[in-house]
Coordinates of C-alpha atoms in Angstrom, one line a residue:
X20 CA -9.3 -2.3 -35.1
X21 CA -8.4 -4.2 -31.9
X22 CA -6.1 -7.2 -32.5
X23 CA -7.0 -10.5 -30.9
X24 CA -4.1 -12.3 -29.2
X25 CA -3.8 -15.9 -28.1
X26 CA -2.2 -16.6 -24.8
X27 CA 0.2 -19.2 -26.3
X28 CA 1.5 -16.5 -28.6
X29 CA 2.3 -14.3 -25.7
X30 CA 4.5 -16.7 -23.8
X31 CA 6.1 -18.8 -26.6
X32 CA 9.5 -17.7 -27.8
X33 CA 11.6 -18.7 -30.7
X34 CA 13.1 -22.2 -30.6
X35 CA 11.9 -22.7 -27.0
X36 CA 8.7 -23.8 -25.2
X37 CA 9.3 -21.4 -22.3
X38 CA 9.5 -18.2 -24.3
X39 CA 12.3 -16.2 -22.6
X40 CA 13.1 -13.4 -24.9
X41 CA 15.3 -11.6 -22.4
X42 CA 17.9 -13.5 -20.5
X43 CA 18.1 -12.8 -16.7
X44 CA 20.7 -10.6 -15.3
X45 CA 21.3 -12.6 -12.0
X46 CA 23.9 -15.3 -12.4
X47 CA 22.0 -17.8 -10.3
X48 CA 18.8 -17.3 -12.1
X49 CA 20.7 -17.3 -15.5
X50 CA 21.8 -20.8 -14.8
X51 CA 18.2 -21.7 -14.0
X52 CA 17.0 -20.2 -17.2
X53 CA 19.4 -22.3 -19.3
X54 CA 18.4 -25.4 -17.3
X55 CA 14.7 -24.7 -17.8
X56 CA 15.2 -24.4 -21.6
X57 CA 17.1 -27.6 -22.1
X58 CA 14.8 -30.3 -20.8
X59 CA 11.7 -28.7 -22.3
X60 CA 13.3 -28.5 -25.8
X61 CA 14.4 -32.2 -25.5
X62 CA 10.9 -33.0 -24.3
X63 CA 12.2 -35.6 -22.0
X64 CA 11.9 -34.3 -18.4
X65 CA 8.1 -33.6 -18.6
X66 CA 6.0 -36.8 -18.9
X67 CA 2.7 -36.8 -20.7
X68 CA 0.1 -35.2 -18.5
X69 CA -3.3 -36.7 -18.0
X70 CA -5.8 -34.2 -16.6
X71 CA -7.4 -35.3 -13.3
X72 CA -9.7 -33.4 -11.0
X73 CA -7.6 -31.2 -8.6
X74 CA -9.7 -32.4 -5.6
X75 CA -8.6 -36.0 -6.1
X76 CA -5.3 -37.3 -4.9
X77 CA -3.9 -40.5 -6.3
X78 CA -3.1 -43.0 -3.6
X79 CA 0.6 -43.4 -2.7
X80 CA 1.7 -47.0 -2.7
X81 CA 3.0 -48.1 0.7
X82 CA 6.7 -48.4 0.8
X83 CA 8.4 -51.7 1.3
X84 CA 9.4 -52.3 4.9
X85 CA 13.2 -52.0 5.3
X86 CA 15.0 -54.4 7.7
X87 CA 14.9 -53.2 11.2
X88 CA 18.1 -51.8 12.6
X89 CA 19.7 -53.3 15.7
X90 CA 18.2 -51.9 18.9
X91 CA 20.0 -48.8 20.3
X92 CA 21.7 -49.0 23.7
X93 CA 19.5 -48.5 26.7
X94 CA 18.7 -44.9 27.4
X95 CA 19.5 -43.4 30.9
X96 CA 15.8 -42.9 31.2
X97 CA 15.2 -46.7 31.0
X98 CA 17.8 -47.2 33.7
X99 CA 15.5 -45.5 36.1
X100 CA 12.9 -48.3 35.6
X101 CA 13.5 -51.5 37.5
X102 CA 13.4 -54.7 35.4
X103 CA 10.9 -56.2 37.8
X104 CA 8.4 -53.5 37.2
X105 CA 6.0 -53.9 34.2
X106 CA 6.6 -51.2 31.6
X107 CA 3.5 -49.2 30.8
X108 CA 3.2 -48.8 27.0
X109 CA 1.5 -45.4 27.4
X110 CA 4.2 -44.1 29.6
X111 CA 5.7 -41.9 26.9
X112 CA 2.3 -40.9 25.4
X113 CA 0.8 -39.5 28.5
X114 CA 1.2 -35.9 27.2
X115 CA -2.0 -34.7 25.8
X116 CA -0.2 -33.2 22.8
X117 CA 1.1 -36.6 21.8
X118 CA -2.0 -38.6 22.9
X119 CA -4.0 -37.0 20.1
X120 CA -1.8 -38.5 17.4
X121 CA -1.5 -42.3 16.9
X122 CA 1.3 -42.2 14.4
X123 CA 4.5 -43.8 15.4
X124 CA 7.8 -42.3 14.5
X125 CA 8.3 -45.0 11.9
X126 CA 5.0 -44.2 10.2
X127 CA 5.9 -40.5 10.2
X128 CA 9.3 -41.1 8.5
X129 CA 7.6 -43.3 5.9
X130 CA 5.2 -40.5 5.0
X131 CA 8.0 -38.0 4.7
X132 CA 10.1 -40.1 2.4
X133 CA 7.0 -41.3 0.4
X134 CA 6.4 -37.9 -1.3
X135 CA 9.6 -36.0 -2.0
X136 CA 7.5 -33.3 -3.8
X137 CA 6.2 -32.1 -0.5
X138 CA 9.7 -31.7 0.9
X139 CA 11.0 -29.8 -2.1
X140 CA 7.9 -27.6 -2.1
X141 CA 8.3 -26.9 1.6
X142 CA 12.0 -25.8 1.0
X143 CA 11.0 -23.6 -1.9
X144 CA 8.2 -22.0 0.2
X145 CA 10.6 -21.2 3.0
X146 CA 12.8 -19.2 0.6
X147 CA 9.8 -17.4 -0.8
X148 CA 8.6 -16.4 2.7
X149 CA 12.0 -14.9 3.5
X150 CA 12.0 -12.9 0.2
X151 CA 14.8 -14.9 -1.3
X152 CA 13.4 -15.5 -4.8
X153 CA 16.8 -16.4 -6.3
X154 CA 17.3 -19.1 -3.8
X155 CA 13.8 -20.4 -4.4
X156 CA 14.4 -20.5 -8.1
X157 CA 17.7 -22.4 -7.6
X158 CA 15.9 -24.9 -5.4
X159 CA 13.3 -25.4 -8.0
X160 CA 16.0 -26.1 -10.6
X161 CA 17.6 -28.7 -8.2
X162 CA 14.2 -30.2 -7.7
X163 CA 13.8 -30.9 -11.4
X164 CA 17.4 -32.0 -11.7
X165 CA 16.7 -34.7 -9.1
X166 CA 13.9 -36.0 -11.2
X167 CA 11.1 -34.9 -8.8
X168 CA 8.1 -33.4 -10.6
X169 CA 6.4 -30.3 -9.1
X170 CA 2.7 -30.2 -8.3
X171 CA 0.2 -27.4 -8.3
X172 CA 1.2 -26.2 -4.9
X173 CA 4.8 -25.8 -6.0
X174 CA 3.7 -23.6 -8.9
X175 CA 1.3 -21.5 -6.8
X176 CA 4.2 -20.9 -4.3
X177 CA 6.6 -19.7 -7.1
X178 CA 4.0 -17.6 -8.9
X179 CA 2.9 -15.9 -5.7
X180 CA 6.5 -15.1 -4.8
X181 CA 7.0 -13.6 -8.3
X182 CA 3.9 -11.5 -7.8
X183 CA 5.4 -10.1 -4.5
X184 CA 8.5 -8.8 -6.4
X185 CA 7.0 -7.5 -9.7
X186 CA 10.0 -5.3 -10.6
X187 CA 12.5 -8.1 -10.9
X188 CA 10.7 -11.4 -11.3
X189 CA 8.4 -11.0 -14.4
X190 CA 10.8 -13.0 -16.6
X191 CA 11.0 -15.9 -14.2
X192 CA 7.2 -15.8 -13.7
X193 CA 6.8 -16.1 -17.4
X194 CA 9.1 -19.1 -17.4
X195 CA 7.0 -20.8 -14.7
X196 CA 3.9 -19.9 -16.6
X197 CA 5.3 -21.6 -19.7
X198 CA 6.0 -24.7 -17.8
X199 CA 2.5 -24.7 -16.3
X200 CA 1.0 -24.1 -19.7
X201 CA 2.8 -27.2 -21.1
X202 CA 1.2 -29.2 -18.3
X203 CA -2.2 -27.6 -18.8
X204 CA -2.6 -26.6 -15.2
X205 CA -3.3 -23.0 -16.0
X206 CA -6.7 -23.9 -17.4
X207 CA -7.9 -26.9 -15.3
X208 CA -6.6 -25.8 -11.9
X209 CA -8.3 -22.6 -10.8
X210 CA -5.8 -21.8 -8.1
X211 CA -2.9 -22.0 -10.5
X212 CA -4.7 -19.9 -13.1
X213 CA -5.6 -17.3 -10.4
X214 CA -2.0 -17.1 -9.3
X215 CA -1.0 -16.4 -12.9
X216 CA -3.6 -13.6 -13.2
X217 CA -2.4 -12.1 -10.0
X218 CA 1.2 -12.2 -11.2
X219 CA 0.5 -10.4 -14.4
X220 CA -1.8 -7.9 -12.7
X221 CA 0.9 -6.8 -10.2
X222 CA 3.5 -6.6 -13.0
X223 CA 1.3 -4.2 -15.0
X224 CA 0.6 -6.7 -17.8
X225 CA -3.2 -6.4 -17.7
X226 CA -3.7 -7.8 -21.2
X227 CA -1.8 -11.0 -20.3
X228 CA -3.8 -11.2 -17.0
X229 CA -7.1 -11.0 -18.9
X230 CA -6.0 -13.6 -21.4
X231 CA -5.0 -15.9 -18.5
X232 CA -8.3 -15.2 -16.8
X233 CA -10.3 -16.1 -19.9
X234 CA -8.4 -19.4 -20.3
X235 CA -9.5 -20.7 -16.9
X236 CA -12.1 -23.3 -17.5
X237 CA -14.0 -23.0 -14.2
X238 CA -13.6 -19.7 -12.4
X239 CA -14.4 -19.1 -8.7
X240 CA -14.9 -15.9 -6.8
X241 CA -11.2 -15.5 -6.1
X242 CA -10.5 -15.5 -9.9
X243 CA -13.1 -12.8 -10.6
X244 CA -11.9 -10.7 -7.6
X245 CA -8.3 -11.0 -8.6
X246 CA -9.0 -9.8 -12.1
X247 CA -11.1 -6.9 -10.9
X248 CA -8.4 -5.8 -8.5
X249 CA -5.9 -6.1 -11.4
X250 CA -7.9 -3.7 -13.4
X251 CA -8.3 -1.2 -10.6
X252 CA -4.6 -1.5 -9.6
X253 CA -3.6 -0.5 -13.1
X254 CA -6.1 2.3 -13.5
X255 CA -8.4 0.6 -15.9
X256 CA -11.6 1.5 -14.0
X257 CA -14.0 0.9 -16.9
X258 CA -12.7 -2.6 -17.4
X259 CA -13.1 -3.3 -13.7
X260 CA -16.7 -2.1 -13.6
X261 CA -17.6 -4.1 -16.7
X262 CA -16.1 -7.3 -15.3
X263 CA -17.9 -6.6 -12.0
X264 CA -21.2 -6.4 -13.8
X265 CA -20.5 -9.8 -15.5
X266 CA -19.6 -11.4 -12.2
X267 CA -22.2 -14.2 -11.4
X268 CA -22.0 -13.7 -7.6
X269 CA -20.4 -10.8 -5.7
X270 CA -19.0 -10.8 -2.2
X271 CA -17.3 -8.3 0.2
X272 CA -14.0 -8.7 -1.6
X273 CA -15.5 -7.8 -4.9
X274 CA -16.9 -4.5 -3.6
X275 CA -13.7 -3.8 -1.6
X276 CA -11.6 -4.1 -4.7
X277 CA -13.7 -1.3 -6.3
X278 CA -13.9 0.9 -3.2
X279 CA -10.2 0.6 -2.4
X280 CA -9.3 1.1 -6.1
X281 CA -11.2 4.4 -6.2
X282 CA -9.6 5.5 -3.0
X283 CA -6.1 4.8 -4.3
X284 CA -7.0 6.7 -7.5
X285 CA -8.1 9.7 -5.5
X286 CA -11.7 9.4 -6.6
X287 CA -13.2 9.5 -3.1
X288 CA -16.8 10.4 -4.1
X289 CA -17.0 7.3 -6.3
X290 CA -15.6 5.2 -3.5
X291 CA -18.4 6.3 -1.3
X292 CA -21.0 5.7 -4.0
X293 CA -19.8 2.1 -4.4
X294 CA -19.9 1.6 -0.6
X295 CA -23.5 2.8 -0.6
X296 CA -24.2 0.3 -3.4
X297 CA -22.6 -2.4 -1.3
X298 CA -24.9 -1.5 1.6
X299 CA -28.0 -1.6 -0.6
X300 CA -27.0 -5.0 -2.0
X301 CA -26.9 -6.5 1.5
X302 CA -23.2 -7.5 1.4
X303 CA -21.6 -7.2 4.8
X304 CA -18.3 -5.1 4.6
X305 CA -15.2 -6.5 6.2
X306 CA -12.5 -4.6 8.0
X307 CA -10.6 -3.9 4.7
X308 CA -13.7 -2.2 3.3
X309 CA -14.1 -0.1 6.4
X310 CA -10.5 1.1 6.3
X311 CA -10.9 2.2 2.7
X312 CA -14.1 4.0 3.5
X313 CA -12.6 5.8 6.5
X314 CA -9.7 6.9 4.2
X315 CA -12.2 8.3 1.7
X316 CA -14.0 10.2 4.5
X317 CA -10.7 11.6 5.8
X318 CA -9.7 12.9 2.4
X319 CA -13.2 14.4 1.8
X320 CA -13.3 15.9 5.3
X321 CA -16.7 14.2 5.6
X322 CA -17.0 14.1 9.4
X323 CA -20.7 13.2 9.4
X324 CA -20.1 10.2 7.2
X325 CA -17.1 9.2 9.4
X326 CA -19.2 9.4 12.5
X327 CA -21.8 7.1 10.8
X328 CA -19.1 4.6 9.9
X329 CA -17.7 4.7 13.4
X330 CA -21.2 3.9 14.9
X331 CA -21.4 1.1 12.4
X332 CA -18.1 -0.2 13.6
X333 CA -19.1 -0.2 17.3
X334 CA -21.9 -2.6 16.5
X335 CA -19.6 -5.1 14.8
X336 CA -17.0 -7.6 16.0
X337 CA -14.2 -5.5 14.4
X338 CA -14.5 -2.6 16.8
X339 CA -11.2 -3.5 18.5
X340 CA -9.3 -4.0 15.2
X341 CA -6.0 -2.1 15.5
X342 CA -5.9 -1.0 11.9
X343 CA -9.5 0.3 12.0
X344 CA -8.8 2.3 15.1
X345 CA -5.7 3.8 13.5
X346 CA -7.8 4.9 10.6
X347 CA -10.3 6.5 13.0
X348 CA -7.6 8.4 14.7
X349 CA -6.4 9.7 11.3
X350 CA -10.0 10.6 10.3
X351 CA -10.7 12.6 13.4
X352 CA -7.3 14.3 13.3
X353 CA -7.7 15.5 9.7
X354 CA -11.2 16.7 10.4
X355 CA -10.0 18.8 13.3
X356 CA -11.7 16.7 16.0
X357 CA -8.5 15.8 17.9
X358 CA -10.4 15.1 21.1
X359 CA -12.3 12.3 19.4
X360 CA -9.0 11.0 18.1
X361 CA -7.6 10.9 21.6
X362 CA -10.7 9.1 22.9
X363 CA -10.2 6.4 20.3
X364 CA -6.5 6.1 21.2
X365 CA -7.2 5.9 24.9
X366 CA -9.8 3.1 24.4
X367 CA -7.5 0.9 22.3
X368 CA -6.6 -2.3 24.1
X369 CA -3.6 -2.9 21.8
X370 CA -1.6 -0.2 20.2
X371 CA 0.9 -0.4 17.4
X372 CA 3.6 2.0 16.3
X373 CA 1.2 3.3 13.7
X374 CA -1.3 4.1 16.5
X375 CA 1.3 6.3 18.2
X376 CA 2.4 7.9 15.0
X377 CA -1.2 8.7 14.1
X378 CA -2.0 10.5 17.3
X379 CA 1.4 12.3 17.3
X380 CA 0.9 13.6 13.8
X381 CA -2.8 14.4 14.7
X382 CA -1.7 16.6 17.5
X383 CA 1.0 18.2 15.4
X384 CA -1.2 19.2 12.4
X385 CA -3.9 20.6 14.8
X386 CA -1.4 22.9 16.6
X387 CA -1.1 20.9 19.8
X388 CA 2.7 20.9 19.9
X389 CA 3.1 20.1 23.6
X390 CA 0.7 17.1 23.5
X391 CA 2.5 15.8 20.4
X392 CA 5.9 15.9 22.0
X393 CA 4.5 14.5 25.2
X394 CA 3.0 11.5 23.3
X395 CA 6.3 11.2 21.4
X396 CA 8.2 10.7 24.7
X397 CA 5.5 8.4 26.1
X398 CA 5.8 6.2 23.0
X399 CA 9.6 5.7 23.7
X400 CA 8.9 5.0 27.4
X401 CA 6.4 2.3 26.2
X402 CA 9.2 0.6 24.4
X403 CA 8.4 1.6 20.8
X404 CA 11.3 2.6 18.6
X405 CA 10.4 5.8 16.7
X406 CA 10.6 5.7 12.9
X407 CA 10.7 8.3 10.3
X408 CA 6.9 9.1 10.6
X409 CA 7.3 9.5 14.3
X410 CA 10.0 12.2 13.8
X411 CA 8.0 13.9 11.1
X412 CA 5.2 14.4 13.6
X413 CA 7.5 15.6 16.3
X414 CA 9.4 18.0 14.0
X415 CA 6.1 19.4 12.7
X416 CA 5.0 20.0 16.3
X417 CA 8.2 21.9 17.0
X418 CA 7.6 23.9 13.8
X419 CA 4.1 25.0 14.8
X420 CA 5.2 25.9 18.3
X421 CA 8.3 27.8 17.2
X422 CA 10.6 25.4 19.1
X423 CA 13.7 25.8 16.9
X424 CA 16.3 24.4 19.2
X425 CA 14.1 21.5 20.2
X426 CA 13.4 20.7 16.6
X427 CA 17.1 20.8 15.6
X428 CA 18.0 18.5 18.6
X429 CA 15.4 16.0 17.4
X430 CA 16.7 16.1 13.9
X431 CA 20.3 15.4 14.9
X432 CA 19.2 12.7 17.3
X433 CA 17.2 11.0 14.5
X434 CA 20.4 10.8 12.4
X435 CA 23.0 10.1 15.2
X436 CA 21.3 7.9 17.7
X437 CA 18.4 6.3 15.8
X438 CA 20.3 5.8 12.5
X439 CA 17.4 7.1 10.4
X440 CA 18.4 8.7 7.1
X441 CA 16.4 12.0 6.7
X442 CA 13.9 12.0 3.9
X443 CA 12.6 15.0 2.1
X444 CA 9.7 15.4 4.5
X445 CA 12.2 15.8 7.4
X446 CA 14.1 18.4 5.5
X447 CA 10.8 20.1 4.7
X448 CA 10.0 20.3 8.5
X449 CA 13.4 21.9 9.2
X450 CA 12.8 24.4 6.4
X451 CA 9.4 25.2 7.7
X452 CA 10.8 25.5 11.2
X453 CA 13.3 28.1 10.1
X454 CA 10.7 29.9 7.9
X455 CA 8.1 30.3 10.7
X456 CA 10.9 31.6 12.9
X457 CA 11.8 34.2 10.3
X458 CA 15.3 32.7 9.6
X459 CA 14.9 32.6 5.9
X460 CA 18.6 32.4 5.0
X461 CA 19.0 29.4 7.3
X462 CA 16.0 27.8 5.5
X463 CA 17.6 28.5 2.1
X464 CA 20.9 26.9 3.3
X465 CA 19.0 23.7 4.2
X466 CA 17.4 23.7 0.7
X467 CA 20.7 24.1 -1.0
X468 CA 22.5 21.5 1.1
X469 CA 19.8 18.8 0.9
X470 CA 21.1 15.5 -0.6
X471 CA 18.0 15.3 -2.7
X472 CA 16.3 17.7 -5.1
X473 CA 13.7 19.9 -3.2
X474 CA 10.1 19.6 -4.2
X475 CA 7.4 22.2 -4.5
X476 CA 6.2 21.7 -0.9
X477 CA 9.6 22.5 0.6
X478 CA 10.2 25.5 -1.7
X479 CA 6.6 26.6 -1.4
X480 CA 6.8 26.9 2.4
X481 CA 9.9 29.0 2.2
X482 CA 8.3 31.2 -0.6
X483 CA 5.3 31.7 1.6
X484 CA 7.6 32.9 4.4
X485 CA 9.2 35.3 2.0
X486 CA 5.7 36.8 1.4
X487 CA 5.1 37.1 5.1
X488 CA 8.4 38.9 5.7
X489 CA 8.5 40.9 2.4
X490 CA 11.8 39.3 1.2
X491 CA 11.5 39.8 -2.5
X492 CA 15.2 39.0 -3.3
X493 CA 15.0 35.6 -1.8
X494 CA 11.6 35.0 -3.4
X495 CA 13.1 35.6 -6.8
X496 CA 15.8 33.1 -6.2
X497 CA 13.3 30.5 -5.1
X498 CA 11.2 31.2 -8.2
X499 CA 14.0 30.0 -10.4
X500 CA 14.1 26.7 -8.6
X501 CA 10.3 26.4 -8.8
X502 CA 10.2 27.1 -12.5
X503 CA 12.8 24.4 -13.1
X504 CA 10.7 21.9 -11.1
X505 CA 7.3 22.6 -12.6
X506 CA 7.0 25.5 -15.1
X507 CA 3.3 24.9 -15.5
X508 CA 2.3 25.4 -11.9
X509 CA 0.1 28.5 -11.4
X510 CA 0.2 28.7 -7.7
X511 CA 3.8 29.7 -7.5
X512 CA 3.3 32.5 -10.0
X513 CA 0.4 33.8 -8.1
X514 CA 2.3 33.8 -4.9
X515 CA 5.3 35.7 -6.2
X516 CA 2.9 38.1 -7.9
X517 CA 1.2 38.8 -4.5
X518 CA 4.7 39.4 -3.0
X519 CA 5.4 42.1 -5.6
X520 CA 2.0 43.6 -5.0
X521 CA 2.5 43.6 -1.2
X522 CA 5.5 45.9 -1.6
X523 CA 4.0 48.0 -4.4
X524 CA 6.3 46.6 -7.1
X525 CA 3.8 46.7 -10.0
X526 CA 6.4 46.2 -12.6
X527 CA 7.4 42.9 -11.1
X528 CA 3.8 41.9 -10.9
X529 CA 3.3 42.7 -14.6
X530 CA 6.4 40.7 -15.5
X531 CA 5.0 37.7 -13.7
X532 CA 1.7 38.1 -15.6
X533 CA 3.6 38.3 -18.9
X534 CA 5.5 35.1 -18.1
X535 CA 2.2 33.3 -17.3
X536 CA 0.7 34.5 -20.6
X537 CA 3.8 33.4 -22.6
X538 CA 3.7 29.9 -21.1
X539 CA 0.0 29.7 -21.5
X540 CA -0.6 29.3 -17.8
X541 CA -4.0 30.2 -16.4
X542 CA -4.9 30.5 -12.7
X543 CA -7.0 27.6 -11.6
X544 CA -10.0 28.6 -9.6
X545 CA -9.8 27.8 -5.9
X546 CA -12.2 25.1 -4.6
X547 CA -13.6 24.9 -1.1
X548 CA -16.0 22.3 0.3
X549 CA -18.3 21.9 3.2
X550 CA -20.3 19.0 4.6
X551 CA -23.9 19.4 5.6
X552 CA -26.0 16.4 6.6
X553 CA -23.5 13.9 5.3
X554 CA -23.5 15.6 1.9
X555 CA -20.3 17.3 0.7
X556 CA -20.8 20.6 -1.3
X557 CA -18.0 22.0 -3.4
X558 CA -17.6 25.6 -4.5
X559 CA -15.3 27.3 -6.9
X560 CA -14.3 30.9 -7.0
X561 CA -17.1 32.9 -8.6
X562 CA -19.2 29.7 -8.9
X563 CA -23.0 30.3 -9.2
X564 CA -24.0 26.8 -10.3
X565 CA -25.3 25.7 -6.8
X566 CA -29.0 25.3 -6.4
X567 CA -28.9 27.6 -3.4
X568 CA -26.8 30.3 -5.0
X569 CA -29.1 33.2 -4.2
X570 CA -29.2 32.3 -0.5
X571 CA -25.5 31.7 -0.3
X572 CA -24.6 35.1 -1.9
X573 CA -27.2 36.9 0.3
X574 CA -25.5 35.4 3.4
X575 CA -22.0 36.5 2.0
X576 CA -23.3 40.0 1.5
X577 CA -24.6 40.1 5.0
X578 CA -21.3 38.8 6.5
X579 CA -19.4 41.3 4.4
X580 CA -21.5 44.1 5.8
X581 CA -21.0 42.9 9.4
X582 CA -17.2 42.8 8.8
X583 CA -17.1 46.3 7.4
X584 CA -19.2 47.6 10.2
X585 CA -16.7 46.1 12.7
X586 CA -13.8 48.0 10.9
X587 CA -12.3 45.1 9.1
X588 CA -10.1 46.1 6.0
X589 CA -9.2 43.2 3.7
X590 CA -5.6 42.9 2.6
X591 CA -4.6 43.5 -1.0
X592 CA -4.7 40.3 -3.0
X593 CA -4.0 40.3 -6.7
X594 CA -4.6 36.6 -7.2
X595 CA -7.7 37.3 -9.4
X596 CA -5.8 39.8 -11.5
X597 CA -3.3 37.1 -12.5
X598 CA -5.8 35.2 -14.6
X599 CA -4.7 35.3 -18.2
X600 CA -7.1 35.1 -21.2

């Protein structure tokens, strides 16, 4: 039976109103934690709070006029004006920028000193924008120590900063929430309540986020959208859909939260279904929605849908958006239409580093090594500093073209001149570079000397090269590494089994099958997909569940006959024989 929790039980600790069960590790923030506990326990620093509407501001009493200081000595500028000439009072307000404002310097200074909360909040916000959460927290402590009470903007600033650093700021965010709870702002101020929901959602505390959401007296669209995004962010899709159905009024952000959440979860078909639902509901998508949809099309290989979305973009005001054009380049590159990708790149009025990286990687994965390296050099001439992604594309291009020396020069230049620490994808490109060139031992040396543990992709590329060159001894050494990484992976066992079969080592193949059976590993059926009329059809090996199965197998039989007539002899493949009952 599900237990019901009250929000106050979640944030209230023993002997304290701010509920910090775990003391902070940082020294500066530890002092703040002790300071936050003391005045709340003594119940002296927080005055009684009278709820007022957040849209009304209490008038600030005008300050008493201080005695005027003695006039300053004449400025050199006044020395240029003759005493006999009348002084124009608008002489120094002739600038249009200053003519718009009729506030004197004295009035501006009065306003600044009248509300110290604004000055403290501005200082806290500056630290938050720079990512210095500890300094912002210390400034907040000094603010309270000086007797200045924070307002709702102060709390929103702190809570938003905590949400930006969820790994190390949850404890401080809970402290701020406790202070806000004592004042009652988390329920009557929708912006503060929404900031609390966003904080807990990004920190993975979906239960606390939902409790905070339910406590908000009057919710707006941002509150609903933040909670839906929190559910999707933490993989609770059913909760997000249920809350979406309860939402009184939906907008583009509501649908984008679902579409983007499904894309991040790898459920691209459902993302497209919700985009279609968005279209039917008459809600106009924004550029964030379009970027998520283009990502789904790229992962599905749905070129037809991508072309439809591109045509939709051309009729909107977002057709020159840099991020959308970058997504279009990625879509066409992954669908094999590199010419379309280049057209989009050439028509861009403004290009970013991501734009150059997208077209470089696009050329590389489609086998256009010369064009990839040409664009890589053009990017540097345009003044863009290449990053790790840029070198990944250039190294992949060298690998596909067999340019071993050029690839090694780029790898060393990346480390020595650009000061970029190689990541695992860069080492993977070097291993693939050696593997395609038949230098398997050099590839193995890279694997063994890597500063990080190799993954399946790096080892898999070298293992595939062992099959192409019939190097069984090296393949067996690699299999030991692969089994340590993922003993339940079926593809590696099938690959080593095919290597044994290619050289006629049936005993080795039978040993692999026995290991698979002992570990309970079954070969997963391969899946292929094809898009016809904007509809993606998926097929598994031996699958006969499609509505057009008879026509499909009849065409396969016809193609097989044509191949045999032409003299084609298929290579031996024992992948199907490795299936274990």
